[in-house]
Coordinates of C-alpha atoms in Angstrom, one line a residue:
Chain K
M1 CA -7.4 -16.5 12.8
I2 CA -5.5 -19.1 10.9
N3 CA -7.2 -21.7 12.8
K4 CA -10.3 -20.3 12.4
L5 CA -9.9 -19.9 8.6
V6 CA -8.8 -23.6 8.4
E7 CA -12.0 -24.3 10.8
K8 CA -14.3 -22.8 8.5
I9 CA -12.9 -23.9 5.0
K10 CA -13.3 -27.6 6.8
K11 CA -16.9 -26.9 7.8
T12 CA -18.2 -25.1 4.5
N13 CA -16.4 -27.7 2.1
A14 CA -15.3 -24.2 0.4
P15 CA -11.7 -23.5 0.1
I16 CA -12.8 -20.4 -1.4
V17 CA -12.6 -16.4 -0.7
V18 CA -14.8 -13.9 -2.3
G19 CA -13.1 -10.9 -3.6
L20 CA -15.1 -7.8 -2.9
D21 CA -13.5 -5.7 -5.6
P22 CA -16.3 -3.6 -6.4
M23 CA -15.8 -1.3 -9.6
L24 CA -19.0 1.3 -10.3
K25 CA -19.2 -0.5 -13.7
Y26 CA -20.5 -3.7 -12.1
I27 CA -22.8 -2.1 -9.7
P28 CA -26.6 -2.3 -10.9
E29 CA -28.2 0.7 -12.2
Q30 CA -30.7 1.0 -9.6
I31 CA -28.2 1.1 -6.7
Q32 CA -26.1 3.7 -8.4
K33 CA -29.3 5.7 -9.1
R34 CA -30.5 5.3 -5.5
A35 CA -27.0 6.4 -4.1
F36 CA -26.4 9.1 -6.4
E37 CA -30.1 10.5 -5.7
E38 CA -29.3 10.5 -2.0
Y39 CA -25.6 12.0 -2.2
G40 CA -25.1 13.4 -5.6
E41 CA -22.5 12.4 -8.1
T42 CA -19.9 12.7 -5.5
L43 CA -17.2 10.7 -3.6
K44 CA -19.8 10.0 -0.6
G45 CA -22.4 8.6 -3.7
A46 CA -19.9 6.4 -4.9
G47 CA -19.0 5.1 -1.5
E48 CA -22.8 4.7 -0.5
A49 CA -23.3 2.6 -4.1
I50 CA -20.2 0.4 -3.3
W51 CA -21.4 -0.4 0.1
Q52 CA -25.0 -1.3 -0.8
Y53 CA -23.7 -3.2 -3.6
N54 CA -21.5 -5.2 -1.2
K55 CA -23.7 -5.7 1.3
G56 CA -26.5 -7.3 -1.1
I57 CA -23.6 -9.8 -2.3
V58 CA -22.6 -10.6 1.2
D59 CA -26.1 -11.2 2.7
A60 CA -26.3 -13.7 -0.3
V61 CA -23.2 -15.8 0.2
Y62 CA -22.2 -14.9 3.8
D63 CA -23.5 -19.1 4.8
L64 CA -21.7 -20.7 1.7
I65 CA -18.0 -19.3 2.4
P66 CA -15.4 -19.1 5.1
A67 CA -13.9 -15.6 3.8
V68 CA -13.9 -12.5 2.0
K69 CA -11.4 -10.4 0.4
P70 CA -11.9 -6.8 -0.1
Q71 CA -9.2 -5.1 -2.5
I72 CA -8.6 -1.7 -0.8
A73 CA -7.9 0.1 -4.0
M74 CA -11.2 0.0 -5.2
Y75 CA -12.5 2.0 -2.3
E76 CA -9.1 3.8 -2.1
Q77 CA -10.2 5.4 -5.4
F78 CA -13.0 7.5 -3.9
G79 CA -10.6 8.9 -1.4
I80 CA -11.9 9.1 2.4
E81 CA -15.5 8.2 1.3
G82 CA -14.1 5.2 -0.5
M83 CA -12.3 4.0 2.7
I84 CA -15.5 4.6 4.7
A85 CA -17.1 2.2 2.7
Y86 CA -14.0 -0.1 2.8
Q87 CA -14.5 0.0 6.9
K88 CA -18.4 -0.5 6.6
T89 CA -17.7 -3.6 4.3
V90 CA -14.9 -4.9 6.8
D91 CA -17.1 -4.3 10.0
Y92 CA -20.2 -6.1 8.1
C93 CA -18.8 -8.8 7.3
K94 CA -17.0 -9.5 10.4
E95 CA -20.6 -9.2 12.0
K96 CA -21.5 -12.0 9.6
D97 CA -18.4 -14.0 11.2
L98 CA -16.6 -14.0 8.0
V99 CA -13.0 -14.1 7.9
V100 CA -11.7 -11.2 6.4
I101 CA -8.6 -10.8 4.4
G102 CA -7.6 -7.3 3.5
D103 CA -6.1 -7.1 0.3
I104 CA -4.0 -4.0 1.1
K105 CA -0.3 -5.2 -0.4
R106 CA 1.3 -3.0 2.0
G107 CA 5.1 -3.1 2.5
D108 CA 7.3 -0.6 4.2
I109 CA 10.4 -0.7 6.5
G110 CA 10.5 -1.1 10.4
S111 CA 8.3 1.6 12.5
T112 CA 6.3 2.4 9.3
S113 CA 5.5 -1.4 8.3
E114 CA 4.5 -1.5 12.0
A115 CA 2.4 1.4 11.7
Y116 CA 0.5 -0.3 8.8
A117 CA 0.3 -3.6 10.8
V118 CA -1.3 -1.9 13.5
G119 CA -4.0 0.2 11.7
H120 CA -5.1 -3.3 9.9
L121 CA -4.6 -6.0 12.1
G122 CA -3.7 -4.2 15.4
R123 CA -4.5 -1.7 18.0
A124 CA -2.9 1.6 17.9
K125 CA -2.0 3.2 21.2
V126 CA -3.5 6.4 21.8
G127 CA -3.1 7.7 25.5
S128 CA -3.9 4.8 28.0
S129 CA -6.4 3.3 25.2
R130 CA -5.7 0.8 22.6
L131 CA -7.8 1.2 19.6
S132 CA -8.6 -0.8 16.4
G133 CA -8.3 0.8 13.3
F134 CA -9.1 -1.2 9.8
G135 CA -9.7 -4.6 12.1
E136 CA -9.1 -6.9 9.2
D137 CA -8.2 -10.5 10.4
F138 CA -5.5 -11.1 7.5
A139 CA -3.7 -8.9 5.2
T140 CA -1.8 -9.3 2.0
V141 CA 2.2 -7.7 2.5
N142 CA 4.6 -6.9 -0.2
P143 CA 7.9 -8.6 0.4
Y144 CA 10.2 -6.6 -2.1
L145 CA 11.8 -4.4 1.3
G146 CA 12.8 -7.5 2.8
S147 CA 12.3 -9.0 6.3
D148 CA 12.6 -5.4 7.9
G149 CA 9.2 -4.8 6.4
V150 CA 7.6 -8.3 7.2
K151 CA 8.9 -8.9 10.3
P152 CA 6.7 -5.9 12.1
F153 CA 3.5 -7.3 10.5
I154 CA 4.4 -10.7 11.9
D155 CA 5.0 -9.3 15.4
V156 CA 1.5 -7.9 15.4
C157 CA -0.1 -11.1 14.1
R158 CA 1.8 -12.7 17.1
E159 CA 0.3 -10.5 19.5
E160 CA -3.4 -10.4 17.7
K161 CA -3.6 -13.8 16.4
K162 CA -4.0 -12.6 13.1
G163 CA -2.2 -13.4 9.7
I164 CA -0.9 -12.0 6.7
F165 CA -0.2 -13.6 3.2
V166 CA 3.1 -12.2 1.5
L167 CA 3.0 -11.8 -2.1
V168 CA 5.4 -14.3 -3.7
K169 CA 4.2 -15.4 -7.4
T170 CA 1.4 -12.8 -8.5
S171 CA -1.1 -13.7 -11.0
N172 CA -0.7 -10.9 -13.8
P173 CA 1.2 -11.6 -17.0
S174 CA 4.2 -9.4 -16.3
S175 CA 4.8 -11.1 -12.7
G176 CA 7.9 -12.7 -14.3
E177 CA 9.8 -9.7 -14.9
F178 CA 11.5 -9.6 -11.4
Q179 CA 9.9 -12.5 -9.4
D180 CA 11.0 -15.0 -12.0
R181 CA 14.7 -14.0 -12.6
L182 CA 17.3 -16.3 -11.6
I183 CA 19.4 -16.1 -8.8
D184 CA 21.7 -18.7 -8.6
G185 CA 19.6 -20.6 -10.7
R186 CA 16.5 -20.3 -9.0
P187 CA 13.6 -17.6 -9.4
L188 CA 13.5 -15.1 -7.0
Y189 CA 9.5 -16.0 -6.2
E190 CA 11.6 -19.5 -4.8
L191 CA 13.8 -17.3 -2.7
V192 CA 10.7 -15.4 -1.2
G193 CA 9.1 -18.6 -0.7
E194 CA 11.8 -19.9 1.2
K195 CA 11.7 -16.9 3.3
V196 CA 8.0 -17.2 4.1
A197 CA 8.7 -20.5 5.3
Q198 CA 11.4 -19.1 7.4
W199 CA 9.1 -16.3 8.7
G200 CA 6.1 -18.3 9.3
E201 CA 7.8 -20.7 11.9
E202 CA 7.9 -18.2 14.3
A203 CA 4.0 -17.9 13.9
M204 CA 2.3 -21.1 13.9
G205 CA -1.2 -21.9 14.5
D206 CA -2.3 -25.6 14.9
S207 CA -1.3 -27.0 11.6
Y208 CA -0.8 -23.9 9.5
S209 CA 1.3 -20.8 10.0
Y210 CA 0.1 -17.3 10.3
V211 CA 2.2 -16.1 7.7
G212 CA 0.7 -17.6 4.2
A213 CA 1.6 -16.5 0.7
V214 CA -0.2 -15.5 -2.5
V215 CA 0.8 -17.6 -5.7
G216 CA -1.5 -16.8 -8.8
A217 CA -3.9 -19.6 -10.4
T218 CA -2.1 -18.6 -13.8
Y219 CA 0.9 -20.4 -12.7
P220 CA 0.2 -23.9 -11.4
E221 CA 3.7 -25.6 -12.1
M222 CA 5.1 -22.7 -9.9
G223 CA 2.4 -23.5 -7.5
A224 CA 3.7 -27.1 -7.2
V225 CA 7.1 -26.1 -6.4
L226 CA 5.9 -23.4 -3.9
R227 CA 3.6 -25.9 -2.0
K228 CA 6.9 -27.7 -1.1
I229 CA 9.0 -25.0 -0.2
M230 CA 6.3 -23.7 2.3
P231 CA 4.4 -26.6 3.5
K232 CA 2.9 -25.0 6.5
A233 CA 1.8 -21.7 4.3
Y234 CA -1.8 -21.4 3.5
I235 CA -2.0 -20.0 -0.2
L236 CA -4.0 -17.5 -1.2
V237 CA -4.6 -18.1 -4.8
P238 CA -5.8 -15.1 -7.0
G239 CA -6.4 -15.5 -10.9
Y240 CA -9.4 -17.9 -10.8
G241 CA -12.1 -17.1 -12.8
A242 CA -12.0 -14.2 -14.9
Q243 CA -7.9 -14.1 -14.9
G244 CA -8.0 -17.7 -16.7
G245 CA -7.3 -19.9 -13.7
K246 CA -9.9 -23.1 -13.5
G247 CA -10.6 -25.8 -11.0
A248 CA -8.4 -28.5 -12.3
D249 CA -5.4 -26.1 -12.3
L250 CA -5.8 -25.7 -8.6
L251 CA -4.3 -29.1 -7.3
P252 CA -0.9 -28.1 -7.2
F253 CA -1.5 -25.5 -4.8
F254 CA -3.4 -27.8 -2.0
N255 CA -1.6 -30.5 0.3
E256 CA -2.5 -33.9 0.5
D257 CA -5.1 -33.1 3.5
G258 CA -6.9 -31.2 0.8
L259 CA -6.3 -28.0 2.9
G260 CA -3.5 -25.3 2.8
A261 CA -5.0 -23.0 0.0
I262 CA -8.0 -20.7 -0.7
V263 CA -8.8 -19.5 -4.0
N264 CA -10.1 -15.9 -4.8
S265 CA -12.5 -15.1 -7.2
S266 CA -13.7 -11.5 -7.6
R267 CA -15.3 -10.2 -10.8
G268 CA -16.3 -13.9 -11.6
I269 CA -18.6 -13.7 -8.3
I270 CA -19.6 -9.9 -7.7
A271 CA -20.5 -9.3 -11.3
A272 CA -21.5 -12.7 -12.1
Y273 CA -24.9 -11.2 -13.5
Q274 CA -23.0 -9.6 -16.1
Q275 CA -21.6 -12.9 -17.5
E276 CA -24.1 -14.7 -20.2
K277 CA -24.1 -17.8 -17.8
Y278 CA -25.9 -16.0 -15.5
A279 CA -27.6 -13.2 -16.9
Q280 CA -30.9 -14.7 -16.7
F281 CA -31.0 -13.7 -13.2
G282 CA -30.8 -9.8 -14.1
A283 CA -29.2 -6.5 -12.4
A284 CA -32.0 -6.4 -10.2
N285 CA -31.1 -10.0 -8.9
Y286 CA -27.7 -9.5 -8.9
A287 CA -26.8 -11.0 -5.2
D288 CA -28.9 -14.1 -6.5
A289 CA -26.3 -14.7 -9.3
S290 CA -23.3 -13.8 -7.0
R291 CA -24.5 -16.9 -4.8
Q292 CA -25.1 -19.4 -8.0
A293 CA -21.8 -18.2 -8.9
V294 CA -20.3 -19.1 -5.8
L295 CA -22.2 -22.7 -5.4
D296 CA -20.5 -23.4 -9.3
M297 CA -17.0 -21.9 -7.9
I298 CA -17.5 -24.8 -4.8
D299 CA -18.6 -27.5 -7.3
D300 CA -15.6 -27.0 -9.4
I301 CA -13.1 -27.0 -6.9
S302 CA -14.4 -29.7 -5.0
T303 CA -14.7 -31.8 -8.0
A304 CA -11.3 -31.1 -8.9
L305 CA -10.1 -32.0 -5.3
G306 CA -12.6 -35.2 -4.8
T307 CA -13.9 -33.8 -2.1
K308 CA -17.5 -33.1 -3.6
Chain Y
M1 CA 4.7 18.5 -11.9
I2 CA 8.2 17.4 -11.9
N3 CA 8.9 20.5 -13.6
K4 CA 7.5 22.5 -10.8
L5 CA 9.2 20.3 -8.7
V6 CA 12.6 21.1 -10.4
E7 CA 11.6 24.6 -10.5
K8 CA 10.7 25.1 -6.7
I9 CA 14.4 23.1 -6.0
K10 CA 16.1 25.9 -8.0
K11 CA 14.3 28.5 -6.6
T12 CA 14.7 27.5 -2.7
N13 CA 18.3 25.8 -3.3
A14 CA 17.1 23.3 -1.3
P15 CA 17.0 19.6 -2.9
I16 CA 15.0 18.5 0.5
V17 CA 11.8 17.0 1.4
V18 CA 10.5 17.1 4.7
G19 CA 8.8 13.7 5.6
L20 CA 5.7 14.1 7.6
D21 CA 5.7 10.7 9.5
P22 CA 3.9 11.9 12.8
M23 CA 4.4 9.4 15.6
L24 CA 2.2 10.2 18.8
K25 CA 5.6 10.1 20.8
Y26 CA 7.0 13.0 18.7
I27 CA 3.9 14.6 19.4
P28 CA 4.5 17.8 22.4
E29 CA 2.3 17.1 25.4
Q30 CA 0.6 20.1 25.3
I31 CA -1.0 19.3 21.5
Q32 CA -2.0 15.7 22.6
K33 CA -3.5 17.2 25.7
R34 CA -5.5 19.7 23.9
A35 CA -6.8 17.0 21.1
F36 CA -7.7 14.6 24.0
E37 CA -9.3 17.1 25.9
E38 CA -11.6 18.1 22.9
Y39 CA -12.2 14.2 21.3
G40 CA -11.0 12.0 24.3
E41 CA -8.5 9.5 23.8
T42 CA -9.7 8.2 20.7
L43 CA -8.6 7.6 17.2
K44 CA -10.5 11.0 16.3
G45 CA -8.1 12.6 19.2
A46 CA -5.0 11.0 17.6
G47 CA -5.7 12.4 14.3
E48 CA -6.5 15.8 15.6
A49 CA -3.4 15.9 17.4
I50 CA -1.1 14.6 14.6
W51 CA -2.6 17.4 11.7
Q52 CA -2.2 20.1 14.5
Y53 CA 1.4 19.1 15.1
N54 CA 1.5 18.7 11.3
K55 CA 0.2 22.4 10.8
G56 CA 2.7 23.9 13.0
I57 CA 5.7 22.2 11.2
V58 CA 4.5 23.4 7.7
D59 CA 3.3 27.1 8.8
A60 CA 7.2 26.9 10.1
V61 CA 9.3 25.4 7.3
Y62 CA 7.0 25.8 4.1
D63 CA 9.0 28.6 2.7
L64 CA 12.1 27.2 2.8
I65 CA 11.5 23.8 1.0
P66 CA 10.0 22.5 -2.1
A67 CA 8.3 19.7 -1.1
V68 CA 7.1 17.5 2.0
K69 CA 6.4 13.7 2.0
P70 CA 3.8 12.2 4.2
Q71 CA 4.0 8.7 5.1
I72 CA 0.7 7.6 4.7
A73 CA 1.2 4.5 7.2
M74 CA 1.6 6.8 10.2
Y75 CA -2.1 8.2 9.6
E76 CA -3.5 4.9 8.3
Q77 CA -2.6 3.5 11.9
F78 CA -5.4 5.2 13.3
G79 CA -8.1 3.8 10.8
I80 CA -10.3 6.6 9.3
E81 CA -9.7 9.2 11.4
G82 CA -6.3 9.0 10.6
M83 CA -6.7 9.1 6.9
I84 CA -8.9 12.3 7.3
A85 CA -5.8 14.0 9.1
Y86 CA -3.8 12.8 6.1
Q87 CA -6.3 14.5 3.8
K88 CA -5.8 17.6 5.8
T89 CA -2.1 17.7 5.6
V90 CA -2.4 17.0 2.0
D91 CA -4.6 19.8 1.4
Y92 CA -2.7 22.5 3.6
C93 CA 0.4 21.5 2.2
K94 CA -1.1 22.2 -1.4
E95 CA -2.3 25.5 -0.3
K96 CA 1.1 26.7 0.7
D97 CA 2.1 25.8 -2.5
L98 CA 4.3 22.8 -1.5
V99 CA 4.5 19.7 -3.7
V100 CA 3.3 16.8 -2.0
I101 CA 5.0 13.3 -2.3
G102 CA 2.4 10.5 -0.9
D103 CA 4.4 7.8 0.4
I104 CA 2.2 5.1 -0.1
K105 CA 4.5 2.3 -1.5
R106 CA 1.2 1.2 -3.3
G107 CA 1.4 -1.3 -6.1
D108 CA -0.8 -4.1 -7.5
I109 CA -2.0 -5.3 -11.1
G110 CA -4.1 -4.0 -13.8
S111 CA -7.4 -2.1 -12.9
T112 CA -6.2 -2.2 -9.1
S113 CA -3.0 -0.4 -9.9
E114 CA -4.9 2.0 -11.9
A115 CA -7.6 2.5 -8.8
Y116 CA -4.7 3.4 -6.8
A117 CA -3.3 5.7 -9.1
V118 CA -6.6 7.5 -9.7
G119 CA -7.5 7.6 -5.9
H120 CA -3.9 9.1 -5.1
L121 CA -3.0 11.2 -8.3
G122 CA -6.1 10.9 -10.8
R123 CA -9.7 11.7 -10.5
A124 CA -12.4 9.1 -10.1
K125 CA -15.3 9.0 -12.7
V126 CA -18.4 8.9 -10.7
G127 CA -21.5 9.6 -13.0
S128 CA -20.6 12.2 -15.3
S129 CA -18.1 13.8 -12.7
R130 CA -14.5 13.2 -12.6
L131 CA -13.4 13.6 -8.9
S132 CA -9.9 13.8 -7.0
G133 CA -9.8 11.8 -3.8
F134 CA -6.3 12.2 -1.9
G135 CA -4.8 14.1 -4.5
E136 CA -1.3 14.2 -3.9
D137 CA 1.5 15.5 -6.6
F138 CA 3.7 12.4 -6.6
A139 CA 3.4 9.0 -5.2
T140 CA 6.1 6.1 -4.2
V141 CA 5.3 2.7 -5.9
N142 CA 6.4 -0.7 -5.2
P143 CA 7.8 -2.5 -8.7
Y144 CA 7.4 -6.2 -7.5
L145 CA 4.5 -7.2 -9.7
G146 CA 6.3 -5.5 -13.0
S147 CA 5.0 -3.4 -15.7
D148 CA 1.6 -4.5 -15.5
G149 CA 1.6 -2.5 -12.0
V150 CA 3.4 0.3 -12.8
K151 CA 2.1 1.5 -16.0
P152 CA -1.2 2.3 -14.9
F153 CA 0.4 4.9 -12.8
I154 CA 2.3 6.0 -15.5
D155 CA -1.0 6.6 -17.4
V156 CA -2.7 8.4 -14.9
C157 CA 0.7 10.6 -14.5
R158 CA 0.5 11.4 -18.3
E159 CA -2.8 12.4 -18.1
E160 CA -2.9 14.6 -15.0
K161 CA 0.8 15.9 -15.4
K162 CA 1.8 14.0 -11.8
G163 CA 4.8 12.0 -10.9
I164 CA 5.8 8.6 -9.4
F165 CA 8.7 7.5 -7.5
V166 CA 9.6 3.8 -8.2
L167 CA 11.1 1.7 -5.0
V168 CA 14.2 0.8 -6.4
K169 CA 16.9 0.4 -3.6
T170 CA 15.5 1.1 0.1
S171 CA 17.4 2.4 2.7
N172 CA 16.7 -0.5 5.3
P173 CA 19.4 -3.0 6.5
S174 CA 17.4 -5.7 5.1
S175 CA 16.7 -4.3 1.7
G176 CA 19.5 -6.5 0.1
E177 CA 18.0 -9.7 0.8
F178 CA 15.9 -9.6 -2.4
Q179 CA 17.2 -6.0 -3.9
D180 CA 20.9 -6.9 -3.9
R181 CA 20.5 -10.5 -5.4
L182 CA 22.6 -11.0 -8.6
I183 CA 20.6 -11.9 -11.8
D184 CA 23.1 -12.9 -14.7
G185 CA 25.7 -11.3 -12.6
R186 CA 24.0 -8.0 -11.8
P187 CA 21.6 -6.9 -8.6
L188 CA 17.9 -6.8 -9.1
Y189 CA 18.0 -3.2 -8.1
E190 CA 19.8 -2.6 -11.5
L191 CA 17.2 -4.2 -13.4
V192 CA 14.3 -2.5 -11.9
G193 CA 16.6 0.8 -12.4
E194 CA 16.9 0.1 -15.9
K195 CA 13.1 -0.5 -15.9
V196 CA 12.7 2.9 -14.4
A197 CA 14.5 4.5 -17.1
Q198 CA 12.6 2.7 -20.1
W199 CA 9.2 3.3 -18.0
G200 CA 10.3 7.3 -17.8
E201 CA 11.1 7.6 -21.5
E202 CA 7.6 7.6 -22.0
A203 CA 6.8 10.3 -19.4
M204 CA 9.3 13.2 -20.2
G205 CA 9.0 16.6 -18.5
D206 CA 11.3 19.3 -19.6
S207 CA 14.6 17.6 -18.3
Y208 CA 13.4 15.1 -15.9
S209 CA 10.9 12.2 -16.4
Y210 CA 7.5 12.0 -14.2
V211 CA 9.1 8.7 -13.1
G212 CA 11.7 8.9 -10.3
A213 CA 13.1 6.4 -8.2
V214 CA 13.6 5.8 -4.5
V215 CA 17.2 4.9 -3.6
G216 CA 18.6 4.9 0.1
A217 CA 21.0 7.4 1.1
T218 CA 22.5 4.6 3.1
Y219 CA 23.8 2.9 -0.3
P220 CA 25.7 5.7 -1.8
E221 CA 27.9 3.5 -4.1
M222 CA 24.6 1.8 -5.4
G223 CA 23.2 5.5 -5.8
A224 CA 26.2 6.0 -7.9
V225 CA 25.5 3.2 -10.3
L226 CA 21.8 3.9 -10.4
R227 CA 22.3 7.6 -11.2
K228 CA 24.0 6.4 -14.6
I229 CA 21.5 3.7 -15.3
M230 CA 18.5 6.4 -14.9
P231 CA 19.9 9.8 -16.1
K232 CA 16.6 11.5 -16.4
A233 CA 15.0 10.1 -13.4
Y234 CA 14.6 12.3 -10.3
I235 CA 15.8 10.3 -7.0
L236 CA 14.0 10.4 -3.8
V237 CA 16.9 9.9 -1.5
P238 CA 15.4 8.6 2.3
G239 CA 17.8 7.8 5.3
Y240 CA 19.5 10.9 5.5
G241 CA 19.9 12.0 9.2
A242 CA 18.1 9.8 11.7
Q243 CA 18.8 6.8 9.1
G244 CA 22.6 7.5 9.1
G245 CA 23.1 9.0 6.0
K246 CA 25.0 12.5 5.7
G247 CA 25.5 15.6 3.5
A248 CA 28.6 14.3 2.0
D249 CA 27.6 10.8 1.2
L250 CA 24.8 12.4 -1.2
L251 CA 26.8 13.8 -3.7
P252 CA 26.5 10.4 -5.9
F253 CA 22.7 10.6 -6.1
F254 CA 22.9 13.9 -7.9
N255 CA 24.0 14.9 -11.9
E256 CA 26.5 17.2 -12.6
D257 CA 23.8 19.8 -13.1
G258 CA 23.2 19.6 -9.2
L259 CA 19.8 18.6 -9.8
G260 CA 18.6 14.9 -9.8
A261 CA 17.9 14.2 -6.3
I262 CA 15.6 15.0 -3.6
V263 CA 16.7 14.0 0.3
N264 CA 14.2 13.3 2.7
S265 CA 14.5 14.0 6.3
S266 CA 11.4 12.8 8.7
R267 CA 12.4 12.4 12.2
G268 CA 15.4 14.8 11.8
I269 CA 13.4 17.7 11.2
I270 CA 9.7 16.9 12.6
A271 CA 11.0 15.7 16.1
A272 CA 14.3 18.1 16.1
Y273 CA 13.3 19.3 19.4
Q274 CA 13.9 15.9 21.3
Q275 CA 17.5 15.9 19.9
E276 CA 20.0 17.5 22.3
K277 CA 21.1 19.8 19.3
Y278 CA 17.9 21.3 19.5
A279 CA 16.4 20.9 23.0
Q280 CA 16.9 24.6 23.7
F281 CA 13.8 25.1 21.8
G282 CA 11.5 23.5 23.9
A283 CA 8.6 21.3 23.2
A284 CA 6.5 24.4 23.1
N285 CA 8.4 25.5 20.4
Y286 CA 8.9 22.4 18.5
A287 CA 8.1 24.2 15.1
D288 CA 11.0 26.8 15.4
A289 CA 13.4 23.7 16.2
S290 CA 12.1 22.0 12.9
R291 CA 13.2 25.2 10.9
Q292 CA 16.7 25.4 12.4
A293 CA 16.9 21.8 11.4
V294 CA 15.6 22.1 8.1
L295 CA 18.4 25.3 7.8
D296 CA 21.1 23.2 8.9
M297 CA 19.9 20.4 6.8
I298 CA 20.0 22.6 3.7
D299 CA 23.4 24.1 4.9
D300 CA 24.8 20.5 5.1
I301 CA 23.8 19.6 1.9
S302 CA 24.6 22.7 -0.3
T303 CA 27.8 22.7 1.3
A304 CA 28.6 19.1 0.1
L305 CA 27.3 20.1 -3.2
G306 CA 29.3 23.4 -3.4
T307 CA 25.9 25.5 -4.2
K308 CA 26.2 27.5 -1.0

């Protein structure tokens, strides 16, 4: 799947991923109204609104981008009905041949991590059948529990040719509280980065590993260091746009081949119509606003990379 | 909810929690067969088998214990159908007046952590309604992302009088890879423990905080240190039984009032009938074997605590 991701990035010339992180406050009135008319102001109504909203965005942008990253928390907040909307979104994006990165940030130990890996990337054994659960192509993984927590994911990745992105340095202001603390003179995130590189050696695609890393756009200097520590890891970079990162800040995350990083934007794309810059589209044409925001993001990043 | 948990622990004289972590290999043949006859060897069939198995165990032990801890990964591995079994289990345990600790190990940043908190402990705003999603009483939380990731959970806990257990020192062999690394001469888990104590001050119940911690039974010396660092945090202790912890090892996790810790056993209880010690019950009476295993665990721990 890492090979497919790299290929699609080259083909679209767009090292970007659209974060499908729907919040009801982003969803145009008319979509919410229609969903609530059908199902009432219920969890099912919320799930339907999310799904219709996502579908509009995916239809408008799928030809421009290699991948999407649905943030499962935004679905999970609506319980089972939200999870059903998540599943529909994953399935639909796969139909559109998009690579689906499940932003699930799971992580546990041993057989429990294995269960998460099976549910999201693999197939569960039920009697003599092997059945896919959520079926994403990649998942994000939390490393706090150590190798015991990560290796079961890698085993499933090898079997299924899927991939993971391990949280190394997250984009949020307080990520430094633990991640930046010095251990033998070096920050924790570097140690995690080294582990990512080691884990990744066991699961190589053609030029990059099945094991990637998450490093926030908001920390480009740390990105430069981590880029060197994990040369074969694809870096998933959140924090562009709404969180403050800009195209020019992204160079340190890329390798010299212009590959090695994929930049996420969520709110900046999916709720573009709520920004002044795209307000002329109006709520009814929210998906067209998202398409324009994707085009602008590709332009910003390819200008910075000199690949325009 | 922490007050209710403490009260129920006192009433049952059982500082224990039964981990409802069903794997198909634990589930007696006859239950699987019935489920597969009804739904085929499908994810729905697996979900039904899990749910029936859980129900049997809960019916057999609910009067002896204060709480259960379903491990969501074991349900999530079967996709939506597994999540429905999780929801049924949570709802049924609440009906039986058990405190439900969702072992979900979630953790993200800002509005995303808030979405997890809302989905599991709070109520989502849908139009003018406020609707409960999964509706557990407590959730486990991963601290790697720092305060930004944990505070949204605490906000929801305060509003809903619910609680969390933050991963501090996990029970697995490789937990030390990052958690034990020294920072200014002290291991990372101590720093996380200090944060737990700080976070917990903002959300106090009568005698203990809404913010608890997870510390593995396999590390009693670290448990003793953490007990002092977080005097008001309830400690959820996994790793008893199947993972190697014994009653006598548990003393350091408790305060002098005999409170302050709740010990989890999963496989040792729910799959007791597969152990030699309880084999005489047979698969048909698996739930009776679980009841006996609970009685033995209470005996072991109350002997160690001198509360027998």
